[in-house]
Coordinates of C-alpha atoms in Angstrom, one line a residue:
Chain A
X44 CA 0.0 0.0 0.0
X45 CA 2.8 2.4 0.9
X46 CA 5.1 1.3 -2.0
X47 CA 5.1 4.0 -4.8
X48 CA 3.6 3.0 -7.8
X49 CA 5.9 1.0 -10.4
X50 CA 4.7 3.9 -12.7
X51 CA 3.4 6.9 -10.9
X52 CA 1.2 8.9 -12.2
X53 CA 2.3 12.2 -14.3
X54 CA -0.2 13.6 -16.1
X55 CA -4.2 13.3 -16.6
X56 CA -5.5 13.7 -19.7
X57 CA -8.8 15.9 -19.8
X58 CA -11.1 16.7 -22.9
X59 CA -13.4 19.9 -23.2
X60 CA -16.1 19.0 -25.9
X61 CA -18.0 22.2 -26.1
X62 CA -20.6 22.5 -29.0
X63 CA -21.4 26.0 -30.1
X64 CA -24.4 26.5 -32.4
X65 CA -24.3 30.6 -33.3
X66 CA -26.9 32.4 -34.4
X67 CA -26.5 34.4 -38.1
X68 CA -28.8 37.4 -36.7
X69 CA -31.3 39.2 -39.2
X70 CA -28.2 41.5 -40.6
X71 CA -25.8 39.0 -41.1
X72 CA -28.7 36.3 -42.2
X73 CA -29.5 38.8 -44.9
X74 CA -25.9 39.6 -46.2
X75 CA -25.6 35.9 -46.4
X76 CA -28.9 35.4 -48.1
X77 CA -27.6 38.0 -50.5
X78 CA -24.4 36.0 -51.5
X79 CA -26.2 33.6 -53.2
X80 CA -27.7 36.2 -55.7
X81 CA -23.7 37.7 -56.1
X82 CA -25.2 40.4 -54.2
X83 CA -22.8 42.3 -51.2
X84 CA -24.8 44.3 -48.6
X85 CA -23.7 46.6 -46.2
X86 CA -25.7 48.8 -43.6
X87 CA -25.4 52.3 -43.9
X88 CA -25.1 54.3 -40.6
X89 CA -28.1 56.9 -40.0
X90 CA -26.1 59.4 -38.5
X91 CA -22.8 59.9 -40.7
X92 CA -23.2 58.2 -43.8
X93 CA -20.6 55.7 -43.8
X94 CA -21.6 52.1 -45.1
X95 CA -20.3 48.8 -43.5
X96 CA -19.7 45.5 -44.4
X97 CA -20.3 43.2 -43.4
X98 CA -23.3 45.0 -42.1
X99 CA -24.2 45.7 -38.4
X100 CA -26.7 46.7 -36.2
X101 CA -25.0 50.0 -35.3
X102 CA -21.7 52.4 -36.2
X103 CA -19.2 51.3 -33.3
X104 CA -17.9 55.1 -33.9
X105 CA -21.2 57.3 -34.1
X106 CA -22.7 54.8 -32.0
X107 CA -26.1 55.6 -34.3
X108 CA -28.1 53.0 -35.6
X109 CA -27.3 51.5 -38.7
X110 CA -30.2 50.0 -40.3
X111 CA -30.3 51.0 -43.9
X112 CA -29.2 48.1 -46.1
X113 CA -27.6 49.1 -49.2
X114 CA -25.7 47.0 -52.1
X115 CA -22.0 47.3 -52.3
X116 CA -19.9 46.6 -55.8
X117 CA -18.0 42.9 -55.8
X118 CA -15.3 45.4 -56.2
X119 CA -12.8 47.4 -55.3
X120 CA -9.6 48.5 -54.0
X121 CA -6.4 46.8 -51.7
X122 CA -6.3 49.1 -48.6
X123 CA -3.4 47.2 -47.0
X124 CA -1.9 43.6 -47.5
X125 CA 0.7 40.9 -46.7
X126 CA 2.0 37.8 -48.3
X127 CA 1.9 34.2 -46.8
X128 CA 5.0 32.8 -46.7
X129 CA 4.3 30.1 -44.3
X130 CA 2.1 27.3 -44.4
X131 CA -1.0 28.0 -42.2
X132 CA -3.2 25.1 -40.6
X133 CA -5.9 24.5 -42.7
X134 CA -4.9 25.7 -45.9
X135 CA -3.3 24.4 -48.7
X136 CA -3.0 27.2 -51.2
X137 CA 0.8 27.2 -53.2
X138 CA 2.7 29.6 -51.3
X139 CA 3.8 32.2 -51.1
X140 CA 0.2 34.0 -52.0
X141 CA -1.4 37.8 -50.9
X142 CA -4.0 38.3 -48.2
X143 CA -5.9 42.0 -48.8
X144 CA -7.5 43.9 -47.0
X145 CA -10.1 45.4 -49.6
X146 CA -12.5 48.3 -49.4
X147 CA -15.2 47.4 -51.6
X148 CA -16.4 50.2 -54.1
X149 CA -19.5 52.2 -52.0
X150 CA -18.3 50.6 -48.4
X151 CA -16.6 52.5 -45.4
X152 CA -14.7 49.5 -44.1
X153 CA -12.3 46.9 -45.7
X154 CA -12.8 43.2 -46.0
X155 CA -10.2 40.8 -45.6
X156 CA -9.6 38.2 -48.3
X157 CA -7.1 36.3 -50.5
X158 CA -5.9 37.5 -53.5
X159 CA -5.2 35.2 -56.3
X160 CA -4.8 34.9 -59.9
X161 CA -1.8 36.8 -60.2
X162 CA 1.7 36.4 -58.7
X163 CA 2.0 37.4 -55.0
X164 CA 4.8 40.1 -55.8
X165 CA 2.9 41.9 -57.6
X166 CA 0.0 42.3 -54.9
X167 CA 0.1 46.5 -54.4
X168 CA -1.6 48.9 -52.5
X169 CA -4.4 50.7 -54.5
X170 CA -5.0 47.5 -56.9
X171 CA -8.1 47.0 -58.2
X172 CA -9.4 43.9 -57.4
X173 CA -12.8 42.3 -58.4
X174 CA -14.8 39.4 -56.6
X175 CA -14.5 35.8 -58.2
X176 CA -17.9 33.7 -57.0
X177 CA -18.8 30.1 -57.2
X178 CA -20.8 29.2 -59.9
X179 CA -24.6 29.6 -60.4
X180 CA -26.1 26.4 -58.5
X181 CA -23.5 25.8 -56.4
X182 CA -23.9 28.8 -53.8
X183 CA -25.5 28.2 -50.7
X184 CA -25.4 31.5 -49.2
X185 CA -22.3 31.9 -47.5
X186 CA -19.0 33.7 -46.8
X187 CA -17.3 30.7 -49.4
X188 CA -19.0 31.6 -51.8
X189 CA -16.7 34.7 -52.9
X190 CA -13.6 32.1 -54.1
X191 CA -11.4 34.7 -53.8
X192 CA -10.4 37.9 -55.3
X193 CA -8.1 38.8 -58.4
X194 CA -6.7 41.9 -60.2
X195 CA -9.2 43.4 -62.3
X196 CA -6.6 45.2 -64.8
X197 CA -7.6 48.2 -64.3
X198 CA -5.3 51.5 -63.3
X199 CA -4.6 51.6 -59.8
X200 CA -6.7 54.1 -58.0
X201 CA -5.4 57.2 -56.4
X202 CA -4.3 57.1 -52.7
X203 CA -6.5 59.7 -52.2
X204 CA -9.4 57.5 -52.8
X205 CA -8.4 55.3 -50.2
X206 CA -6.5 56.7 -47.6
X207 CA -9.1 57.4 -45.3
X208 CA -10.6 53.3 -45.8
X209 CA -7.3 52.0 -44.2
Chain B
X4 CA -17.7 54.5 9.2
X5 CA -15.8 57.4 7.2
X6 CA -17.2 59.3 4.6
X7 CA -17.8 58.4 1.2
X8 CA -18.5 59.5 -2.2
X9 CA -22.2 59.8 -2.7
X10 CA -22.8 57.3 -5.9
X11 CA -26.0 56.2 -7.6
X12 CA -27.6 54.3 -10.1
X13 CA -28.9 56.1 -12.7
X14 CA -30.6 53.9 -15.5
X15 CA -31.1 50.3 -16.2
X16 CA -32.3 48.6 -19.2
X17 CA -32.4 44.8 -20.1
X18 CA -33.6 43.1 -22.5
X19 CA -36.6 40.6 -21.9
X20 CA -35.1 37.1 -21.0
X21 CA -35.5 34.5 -23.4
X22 CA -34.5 31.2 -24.0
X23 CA -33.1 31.7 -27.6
X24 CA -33.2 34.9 -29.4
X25 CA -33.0 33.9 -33.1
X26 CA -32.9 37.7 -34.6
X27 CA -29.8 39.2 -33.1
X28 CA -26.5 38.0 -32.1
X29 CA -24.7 39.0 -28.9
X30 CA -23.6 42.9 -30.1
X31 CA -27.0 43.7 -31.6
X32 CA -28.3 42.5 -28.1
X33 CA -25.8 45.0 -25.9
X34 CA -26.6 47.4 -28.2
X35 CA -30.1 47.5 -27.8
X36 CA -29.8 47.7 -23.5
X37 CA -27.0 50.3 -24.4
X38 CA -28.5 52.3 -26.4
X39 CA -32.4 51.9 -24.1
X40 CA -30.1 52.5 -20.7
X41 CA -28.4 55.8 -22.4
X42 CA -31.6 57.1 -23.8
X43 CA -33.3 56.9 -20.6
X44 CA -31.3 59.1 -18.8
X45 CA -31.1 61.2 -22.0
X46 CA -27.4 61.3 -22.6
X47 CA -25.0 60.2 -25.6
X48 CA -22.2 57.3 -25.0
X49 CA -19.8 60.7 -25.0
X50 CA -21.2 61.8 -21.5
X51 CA -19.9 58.3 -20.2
X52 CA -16.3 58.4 -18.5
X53 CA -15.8 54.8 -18.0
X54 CA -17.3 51.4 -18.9
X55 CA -16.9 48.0 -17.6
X56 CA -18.6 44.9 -18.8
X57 CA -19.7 40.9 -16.9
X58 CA -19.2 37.9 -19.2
X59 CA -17.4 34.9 -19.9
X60 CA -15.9 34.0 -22.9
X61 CA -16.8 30.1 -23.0
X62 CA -20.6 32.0 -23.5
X63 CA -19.0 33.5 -26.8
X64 CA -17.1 30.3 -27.7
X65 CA -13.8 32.3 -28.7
X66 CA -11.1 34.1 -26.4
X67 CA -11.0 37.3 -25.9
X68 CA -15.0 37.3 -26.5
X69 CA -15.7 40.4 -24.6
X70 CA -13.5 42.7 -26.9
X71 CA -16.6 42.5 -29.4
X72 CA -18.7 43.4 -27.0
X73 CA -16.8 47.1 -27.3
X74 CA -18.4 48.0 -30.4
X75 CA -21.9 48.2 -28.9
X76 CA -21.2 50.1 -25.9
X77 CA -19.8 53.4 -27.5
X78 CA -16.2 53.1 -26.7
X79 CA -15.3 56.1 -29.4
X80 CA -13.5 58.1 -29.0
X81 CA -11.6 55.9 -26.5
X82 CA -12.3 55.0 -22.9
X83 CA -11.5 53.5 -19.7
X84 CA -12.4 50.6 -20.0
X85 CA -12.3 46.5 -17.6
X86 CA -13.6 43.2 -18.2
X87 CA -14.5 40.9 -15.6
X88 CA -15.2 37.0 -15.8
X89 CA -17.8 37.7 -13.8
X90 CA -21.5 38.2 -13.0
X91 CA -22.1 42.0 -14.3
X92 CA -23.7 42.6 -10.6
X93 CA -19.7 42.6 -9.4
X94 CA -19.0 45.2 -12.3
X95 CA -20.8 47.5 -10.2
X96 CA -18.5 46.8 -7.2
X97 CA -15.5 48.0 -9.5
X98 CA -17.4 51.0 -11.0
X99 CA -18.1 52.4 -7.6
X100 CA -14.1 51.9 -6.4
X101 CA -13.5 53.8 -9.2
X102 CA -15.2 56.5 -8.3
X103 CA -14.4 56.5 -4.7
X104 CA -11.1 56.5 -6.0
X105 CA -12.0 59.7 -8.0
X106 CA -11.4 58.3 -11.4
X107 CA -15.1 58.9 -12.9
X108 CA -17.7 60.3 -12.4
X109 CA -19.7 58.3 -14.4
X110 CA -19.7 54.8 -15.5
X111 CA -21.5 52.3 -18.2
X112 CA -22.0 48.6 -16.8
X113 CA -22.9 45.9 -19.6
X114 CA -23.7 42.5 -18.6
X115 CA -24.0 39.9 -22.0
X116 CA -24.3 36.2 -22.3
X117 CA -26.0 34.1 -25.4
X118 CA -26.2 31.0 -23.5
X119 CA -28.3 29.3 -26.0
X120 CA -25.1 29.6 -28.2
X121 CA -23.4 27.4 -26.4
X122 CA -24.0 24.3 -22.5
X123 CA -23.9 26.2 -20.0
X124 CA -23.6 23.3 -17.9
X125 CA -21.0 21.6 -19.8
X126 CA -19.0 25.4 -18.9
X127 CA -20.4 25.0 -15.3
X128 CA -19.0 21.7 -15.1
X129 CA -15.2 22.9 -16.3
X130 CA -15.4 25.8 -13.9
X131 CA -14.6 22.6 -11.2
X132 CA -11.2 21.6 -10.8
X133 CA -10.2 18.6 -13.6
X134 CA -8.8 15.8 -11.5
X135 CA -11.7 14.8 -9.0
X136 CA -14.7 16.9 -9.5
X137 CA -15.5 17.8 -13.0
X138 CA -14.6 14.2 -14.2
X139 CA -17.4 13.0 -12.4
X140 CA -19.7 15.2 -14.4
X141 CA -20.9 17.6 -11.8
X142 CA -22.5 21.1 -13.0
X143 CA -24.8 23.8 -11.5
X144 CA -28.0 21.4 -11.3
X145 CA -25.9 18.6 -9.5
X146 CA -23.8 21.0 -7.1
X147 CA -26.8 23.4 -6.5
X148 CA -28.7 19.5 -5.3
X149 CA -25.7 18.6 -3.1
X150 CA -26.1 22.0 -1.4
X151 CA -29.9 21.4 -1.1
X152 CA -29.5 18.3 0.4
X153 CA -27.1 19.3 2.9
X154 CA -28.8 21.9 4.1
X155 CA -32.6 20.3 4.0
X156 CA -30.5 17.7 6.3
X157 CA -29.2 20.2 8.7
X158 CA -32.5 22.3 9.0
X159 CA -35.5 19.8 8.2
X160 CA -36.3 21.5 5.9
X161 CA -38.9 19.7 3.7
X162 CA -39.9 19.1 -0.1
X163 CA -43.3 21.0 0.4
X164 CA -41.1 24.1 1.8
X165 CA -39.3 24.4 -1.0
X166 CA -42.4 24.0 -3.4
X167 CA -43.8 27.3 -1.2
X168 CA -41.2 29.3 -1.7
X169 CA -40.8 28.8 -5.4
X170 CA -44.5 29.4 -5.4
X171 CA -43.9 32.6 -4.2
X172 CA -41.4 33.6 -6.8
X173 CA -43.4 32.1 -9.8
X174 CA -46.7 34.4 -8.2
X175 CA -44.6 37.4 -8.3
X176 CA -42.6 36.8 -11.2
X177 CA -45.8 36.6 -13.2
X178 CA -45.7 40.8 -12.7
X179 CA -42.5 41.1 -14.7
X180 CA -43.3 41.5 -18.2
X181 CA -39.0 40.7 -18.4
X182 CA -38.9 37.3 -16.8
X183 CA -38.6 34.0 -19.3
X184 CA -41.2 32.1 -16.9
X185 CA -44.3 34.6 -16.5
X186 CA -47.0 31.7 -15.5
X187 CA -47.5 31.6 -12.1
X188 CA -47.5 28.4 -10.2
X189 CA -49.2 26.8 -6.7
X190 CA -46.8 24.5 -4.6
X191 CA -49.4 21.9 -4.9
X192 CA -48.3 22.4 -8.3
X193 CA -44.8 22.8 -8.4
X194 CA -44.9 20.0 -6.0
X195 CA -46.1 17.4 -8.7
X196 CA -43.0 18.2 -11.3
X197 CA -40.5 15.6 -12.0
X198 CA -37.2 15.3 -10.0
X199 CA -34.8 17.2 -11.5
X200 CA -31.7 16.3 -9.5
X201 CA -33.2 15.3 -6.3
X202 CA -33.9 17.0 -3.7
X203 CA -34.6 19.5 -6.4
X204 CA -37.5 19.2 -8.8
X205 CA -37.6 21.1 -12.1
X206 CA -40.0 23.7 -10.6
X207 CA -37.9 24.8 -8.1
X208 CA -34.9 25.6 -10.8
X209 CA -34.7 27.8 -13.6
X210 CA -34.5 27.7 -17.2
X211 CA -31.0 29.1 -18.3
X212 CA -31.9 32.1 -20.2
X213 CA -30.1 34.9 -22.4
X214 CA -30.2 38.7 -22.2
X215 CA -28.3 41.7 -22.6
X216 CA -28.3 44.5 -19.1
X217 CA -26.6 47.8 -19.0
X218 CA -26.7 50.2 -15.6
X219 CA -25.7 53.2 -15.5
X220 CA -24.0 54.6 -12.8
X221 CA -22.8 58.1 -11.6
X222 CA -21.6 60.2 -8.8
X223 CA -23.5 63.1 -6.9
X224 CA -22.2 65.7 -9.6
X225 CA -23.3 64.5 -12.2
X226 CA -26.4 62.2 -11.0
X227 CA -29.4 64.6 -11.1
X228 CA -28.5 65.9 -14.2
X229 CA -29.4 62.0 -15.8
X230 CA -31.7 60.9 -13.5
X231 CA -35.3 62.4 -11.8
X232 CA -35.2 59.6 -9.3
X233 CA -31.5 58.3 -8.6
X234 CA -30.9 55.4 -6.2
X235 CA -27.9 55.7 -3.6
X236 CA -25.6 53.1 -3.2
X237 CA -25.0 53.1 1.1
X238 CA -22.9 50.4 1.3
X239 CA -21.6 47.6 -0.7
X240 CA -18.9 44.7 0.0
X241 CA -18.6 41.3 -1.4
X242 CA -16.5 38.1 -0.1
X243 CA -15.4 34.8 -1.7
X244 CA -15.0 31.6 -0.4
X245 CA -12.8 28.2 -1.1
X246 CA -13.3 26.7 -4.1
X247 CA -13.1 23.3 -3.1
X248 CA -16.7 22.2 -2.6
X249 CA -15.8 19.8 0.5
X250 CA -13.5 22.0 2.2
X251 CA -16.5 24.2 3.7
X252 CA -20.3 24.0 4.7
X253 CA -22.5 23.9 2.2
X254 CA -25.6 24.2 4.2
X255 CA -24.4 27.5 5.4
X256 CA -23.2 31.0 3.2
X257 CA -20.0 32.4 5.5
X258 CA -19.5 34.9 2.7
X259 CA -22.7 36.2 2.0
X260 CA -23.6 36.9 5.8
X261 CA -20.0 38.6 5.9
X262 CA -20.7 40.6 3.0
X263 CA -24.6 41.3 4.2
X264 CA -22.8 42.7 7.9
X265 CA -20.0 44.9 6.3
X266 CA -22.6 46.2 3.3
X267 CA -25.5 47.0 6.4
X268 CA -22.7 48.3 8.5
X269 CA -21.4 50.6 5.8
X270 CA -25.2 51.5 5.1
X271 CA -25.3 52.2 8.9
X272 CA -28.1 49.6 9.5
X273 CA -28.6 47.2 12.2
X274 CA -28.9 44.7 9.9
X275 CA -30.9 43.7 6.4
X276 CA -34.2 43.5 7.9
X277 CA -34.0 47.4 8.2
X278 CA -34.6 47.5 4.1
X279 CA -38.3 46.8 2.5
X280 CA -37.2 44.6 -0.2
X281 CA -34.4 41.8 -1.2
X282 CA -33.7 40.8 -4.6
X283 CA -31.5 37.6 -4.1
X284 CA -29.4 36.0 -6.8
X285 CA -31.1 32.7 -5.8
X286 CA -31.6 30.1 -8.4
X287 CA -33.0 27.1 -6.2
X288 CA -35.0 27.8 -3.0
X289 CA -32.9 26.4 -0.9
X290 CA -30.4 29.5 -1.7
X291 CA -32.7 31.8 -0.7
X292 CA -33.4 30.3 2.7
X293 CA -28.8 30.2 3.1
X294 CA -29.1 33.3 1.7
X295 CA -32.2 34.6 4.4
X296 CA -29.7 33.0 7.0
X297 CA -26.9 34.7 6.2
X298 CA -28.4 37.9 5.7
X299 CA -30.8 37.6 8.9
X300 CA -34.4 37.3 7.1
X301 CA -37.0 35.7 8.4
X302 CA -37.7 34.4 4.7
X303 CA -41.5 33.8 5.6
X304 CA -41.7 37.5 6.4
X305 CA -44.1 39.9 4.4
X306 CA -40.8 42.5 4.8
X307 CA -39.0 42.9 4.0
X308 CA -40.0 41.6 0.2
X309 CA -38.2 39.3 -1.3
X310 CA -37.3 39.1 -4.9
X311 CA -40.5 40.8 -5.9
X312 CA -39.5 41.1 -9.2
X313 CA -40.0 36.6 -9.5
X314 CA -35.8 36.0 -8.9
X315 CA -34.0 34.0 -10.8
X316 CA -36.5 31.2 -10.7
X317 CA -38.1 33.2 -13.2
X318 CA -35.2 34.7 -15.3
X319 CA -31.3 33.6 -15.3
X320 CA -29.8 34.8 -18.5
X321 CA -26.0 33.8 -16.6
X322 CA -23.8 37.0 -16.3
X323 CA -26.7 39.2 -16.5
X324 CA -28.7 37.6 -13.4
X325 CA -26.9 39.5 -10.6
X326 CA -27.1 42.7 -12.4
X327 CA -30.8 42.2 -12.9
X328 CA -30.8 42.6 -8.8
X329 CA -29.4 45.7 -8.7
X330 CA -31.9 47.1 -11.8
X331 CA -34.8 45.6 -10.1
X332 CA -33.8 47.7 -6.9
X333 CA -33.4 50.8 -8.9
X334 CA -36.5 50.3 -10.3
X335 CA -38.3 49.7 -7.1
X336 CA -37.0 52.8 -5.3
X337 CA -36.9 54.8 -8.4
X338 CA -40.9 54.1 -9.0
X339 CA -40.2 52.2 -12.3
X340 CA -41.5 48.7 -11.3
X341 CA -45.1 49.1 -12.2
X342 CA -46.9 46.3 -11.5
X343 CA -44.5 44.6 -9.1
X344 CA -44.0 47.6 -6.9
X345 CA -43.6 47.3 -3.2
X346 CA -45.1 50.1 -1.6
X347 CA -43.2 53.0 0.0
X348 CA -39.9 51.2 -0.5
X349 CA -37.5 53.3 0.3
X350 CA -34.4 51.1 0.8
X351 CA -33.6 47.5 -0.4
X352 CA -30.6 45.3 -0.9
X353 CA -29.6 43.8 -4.4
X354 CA -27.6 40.5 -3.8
X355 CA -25.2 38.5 -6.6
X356 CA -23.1 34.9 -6.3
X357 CA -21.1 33.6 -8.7
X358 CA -19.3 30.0 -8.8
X359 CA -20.9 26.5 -7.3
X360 CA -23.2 26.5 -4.5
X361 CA -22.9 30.2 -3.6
X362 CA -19.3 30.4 -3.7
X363 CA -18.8 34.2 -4.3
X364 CA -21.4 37.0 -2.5
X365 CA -22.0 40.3 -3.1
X366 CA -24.7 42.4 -0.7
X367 CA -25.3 46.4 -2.1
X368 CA -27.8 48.3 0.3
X369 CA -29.5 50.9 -2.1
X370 CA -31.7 53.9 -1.0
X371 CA -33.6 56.6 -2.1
X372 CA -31.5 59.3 -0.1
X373 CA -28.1 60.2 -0.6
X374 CA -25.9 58.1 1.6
X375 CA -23.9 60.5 3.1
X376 CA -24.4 64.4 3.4

C-alpha cells in the first residue's frame, strides 16, 4: 500500500467538448442570403453616412443605428496587405500568396480576403481587385461563396481614394 | 464609518429574458440595452467616463470574446475601459471603487451572455477543478442539489417548503413582463414536477436564459442631471470563499452573511431587515433560505420583500442575473417597477453569487436618499 507505484502517475488527460451553435442574426442572415444572388450588402449608418460591411446593427464610432441596407460593388480597392510565406493550418494554397484587406467600391470598411490569380509580388496597395464567386447552383449563401479575389486590370486608384478606408 | 463618495444608479435597461433569441447576435443585443439605458437618462455614449462589462468568454465560444462586446457600448473616442469574468452585478462593485477613488464620475456597466449559443452546464461543469470533481460530471443542477441536500439535512427542511417558496417567486414573477417564466404556479403544483436532480424538482430551478443588461452609474455631480429619481448606493462589499466544494459548509453561506454585515454596517443599518425589499441571486429555494440566513431574514416574512420582481426562478440569463438585482432595486426605489411595486420602498438590498453553490457574495444596500451628506 505504501510502495510507490511502479509507474506513478504524471499527467491526466482531460477533454473539453464544447458545442457552439451561433446564431446568423437578421443583418448577417440577410448579407448571407444575398451571397447567393452575387449580391454584397452593407448597412449604412443613420447618423454619418458611412456604409459597413459586413453590415451591423449600429456604427461602433457614431454609436447611431445603422439599419439602412444598401448594395456594395464585388469590387474594389487593396487598402493594406501581406504575403503568406508560411504554411498556415488548414490551408493548402501554393505559397507564397497575398492576403488584402479590400475596401469594396461604395463601403466605409475593408474586408479581408485572399488575393489570387496573379503572382504574389505583384500584390500593391491601390489595386483594383474584383470578386470571383462560385458558380450559379452551387452557392448556398455563404462567406465561401466569394472564391477569392483577383486583379481586375484596371489603373490603380489614387491614394486619395483610399486613404481614409485603411 | 468614514465618509464616502455619494454614488447612484442612474438607469437600467435589459432586454426581456429569453430562451433563444433567433434575430440578433450578442452585439446587436448589448446594443439595444446600451443604447435603451443611455436614452433613458437622456445622454450620448460621449457623457460616459468609464465602462466595464460581466461575461465569460466560454458563453461567446472564442477568447477574448468580450473585446466584441466594445463596439456596442460606445467606446469612441476611446475610454476607460475593464472586463471581468464575472456576474455584471460585481461590475458595479468595481465601477463604484473607481469612483471613490475619483477616477469617474460616471460609469457604463454591460452585462451579456447568449447561452443558448453554447451548454452552460458543460461550462459549469469545467469551472470545477479537472482531476476529481469535474470528471465526475458535476455542473450547477448537481452542485446546487448537493447543497440542497445538505442543508434540508441540517434544517429539516422539507420538499413541500421548498415547493412554497418557489411558489412565491413564480406568483410574483408573473408581474414582470421581463422574466422567461411569467405563468405563475401553486406549490401543490410545483410540488407534482418531475425530480430534476433530487432534492430538487424542475419547478424549483430555472431555465437558463439569455439577455443583454446595461446600468448606469454616476456620482452626486453628475447624477441629477441624468436621473429624476437616482438610487444611492449606502454600502456595498462582497466576499469569496474556497473553491473546493468539501473543504467548507454547504448548508451555510460564510461569505454572504460577511458581506450582508459589512454592506448594512457601511449603510449604517442594524442589519438587512432594516430595508423593504431583497432581490437575491437565488436560483433554487434552498439559496434563498442560506441566503435569508446569512443575511438575517425571516424568509417567511411579508418585509422585507423578497425578490419581488420573480428571482432568478423566473429569469437567469447567466452573467446578467446579478445585475438584474441591482436594476430591479433601482427600479423599485426609483418608481419604475409598475406592477411589481412594493409600496413605500425606500431602501432594499440587491444581492449576486457567482461559482458553485454560492461560492462568491455580493450584498449592495441601495436607497432613495443620498448616503452620506
Amino acid at each position: 500500500m505504501n510502495e510507490p507505484p511502479k509507474e506513478p502517475v504524471k499527467q491526466i488527460k482531460a477533454h473539453m467538448w464544447l458545442p457552439y451553435n451561433y446564431v446568423a442574426g437578421d443583418y448577417k442572415a440577410r448579407f448571407l442570403r444575398a451571397l447567393k444572388h452575387k449580391k454584397i450588402l452593407g448597412s449604412k449608418c443613420s447618423k454619418t453616412g458611412k456604409v459597413f460591411v459586413a453590415p451591423v446593427m449600429n456604427s461602433a464610432e457614431s454609436f447611431a443605428p445603422a439599419n439602412e441596407f444598401v448594395e456594395v460593388a464585388d469590387r474594389g480597392v487593396i487598402t493594406t496587405f501581406c504575403i503568406v510565406n508560411i504554411p498556415v493550418i488548414g490551408r493548402t494554397l501554393a505559397l507564397p500568396y497575398a492576403c488584402a484587406s479590400v475596401a469594396l467600391d461604395g463601403a466605409d470598411i475593408s474586408i479581408f480576403t485572399l488575393i489570387q490569380e496573379c503572382e504574389a509580388k505583384n500584390v500593391r496597395m491601390g489595386m483594383r481587385v474584383e470578386a470571383v464567386w462560385k458558380p450559379d447552383g452551387e452557392r448556398e449563401g455563404s462567406w465561401d461563396d466569394i472564391l477569392h479575389f483577383r486583379p481586375t486590370g484596371e489603373p490603380d486608384a489614387p491614394q486619395a481614394s483610399y486613404i481614409n478606408r485603411l | 464609518m468614514s465618509t464616502l463618495r455619494n454614488v447612484a444608479i442612474v438607469g437600467f435597461a435589459q432586454l426581456p429574458v429569453v430562451a433563444r433569441d433567433e434575430h440578433h447576435v450578442t452585439t446587436d443585443m448589448i446594443y439595444m440595452a446600451v443604447r435603451q439605458a443611455l436614452t433613458n437618462c437622456g445622454v450620448e455614449p460621449g457623457a460616459i467616463e468609464y465602462q466595464i462589462s460581466g461575461s465569460t468568454d466560454y458563453t461567446d465560444g472564442r477568447p477574448f470574446g468580450f473585446a466584441a462586446a466594445l463596439d456596442a457600448m460606445g467606446c469612441w473616442p476611446p475610454k476607460q475601459d475593464l472586463h471581468l469574468e464575472m456576474d455584471a452585478a460585481f461590475c458595479v462593485y468595481y465601477a463604484w471603487l473607481r469612483m471613490q477613488a475619483g477616477d469617474c464620475d460616471t460609469a457604463l456597466v454591460v452585462g451579456h451572455g447568449k447561452t443558448s449559443e453554447g451548454d452552460p452546464n458543460r461550462v459549469a461543469n469545467l469551472q470545477l477543478d479537472p482531476y476529481y470533481q469535474a470528471p465526475i460530471g458535476l455542473d450547477l443542477k448537481s452542485t446546487a442539489a448537493l447543497q440542497a441536500s445538505a442543508y434540508m439535512t441540517r434544517t429539516g427542511t422539507t420538499d413541500r417548503d421548498l415547493a412554497a417558496i418557489a411558489a412565491r417567486n413564480r406568483t410574483a414573477g408573473a408581474r414582470n413582463p421581463d422574466n422567461q417564466v411569467r405563468h405563475a404556479a401553486t406549490a401543490e403544483e410545483l410540488l407534482q414536477t418531475p425530480w430534476d436532480v433530487e432534492p430538487l424538482r424542475t419547478g424549483y430551478v430555472p431555465p437558463i436564459g439569455e439577455s443583454a443588461t446595461c446600468l448606469i452609474m454616476a456620482t452626486e455631480e453628475k447624477a441629477s442631471a441624468l436621473c429624476d429619481r437616482p438610487v444611492w448606493i449606502h454600502g456595498i462589499d462582497q466576499r469569496v470563499e474556497m473553491q473546493t466544494l468539501g473543504a467548507r459548509d454547504l448548508s451555510r453561506s460564510a461569505s454572504a452573511q460577511l458581506a450582508g454585515q459589512n454592506a448594512c454596517a457601511m449603510a449604517d443599518l442594524k442589519g438587512a431587515t432594516e430595508v423593504d425589499l431583497l432581490e437575491l441571486f437565488a436560483t433554487t429555494p434552498v439559496e434563498e433560505l442560506i441566503l435569508c440566513d446569512a443575511l438575517g431574514i425571516d424568509p417567511k416574512t411579508a418585509r422585507p420583500a423578497i425578490n419581488p420582481s420573480g428571482g432568478p426562478l423566473c429569469a437567469h440569463p447567466i452573467m446578467n442575473t446579478g445585475l438584474i438585482r441591482m436594476g430591479e432595486v433601482f427600479r423599485q426605489l426609483s418608481g419604475r417597477a409598475d406592477g411589481r411595486a412594493v409600496p413605500g420602498a425606500r431602501r432594499g438590498i440587491a444581492h449576486a453569487t457567482q461559482g458553485h453553490c454560492l461560492q462568491h457574495n455580493l450584498v449592495c444596500v441601495l436607497g432613495t436618499e443620498r448616503r452620506w451628506s
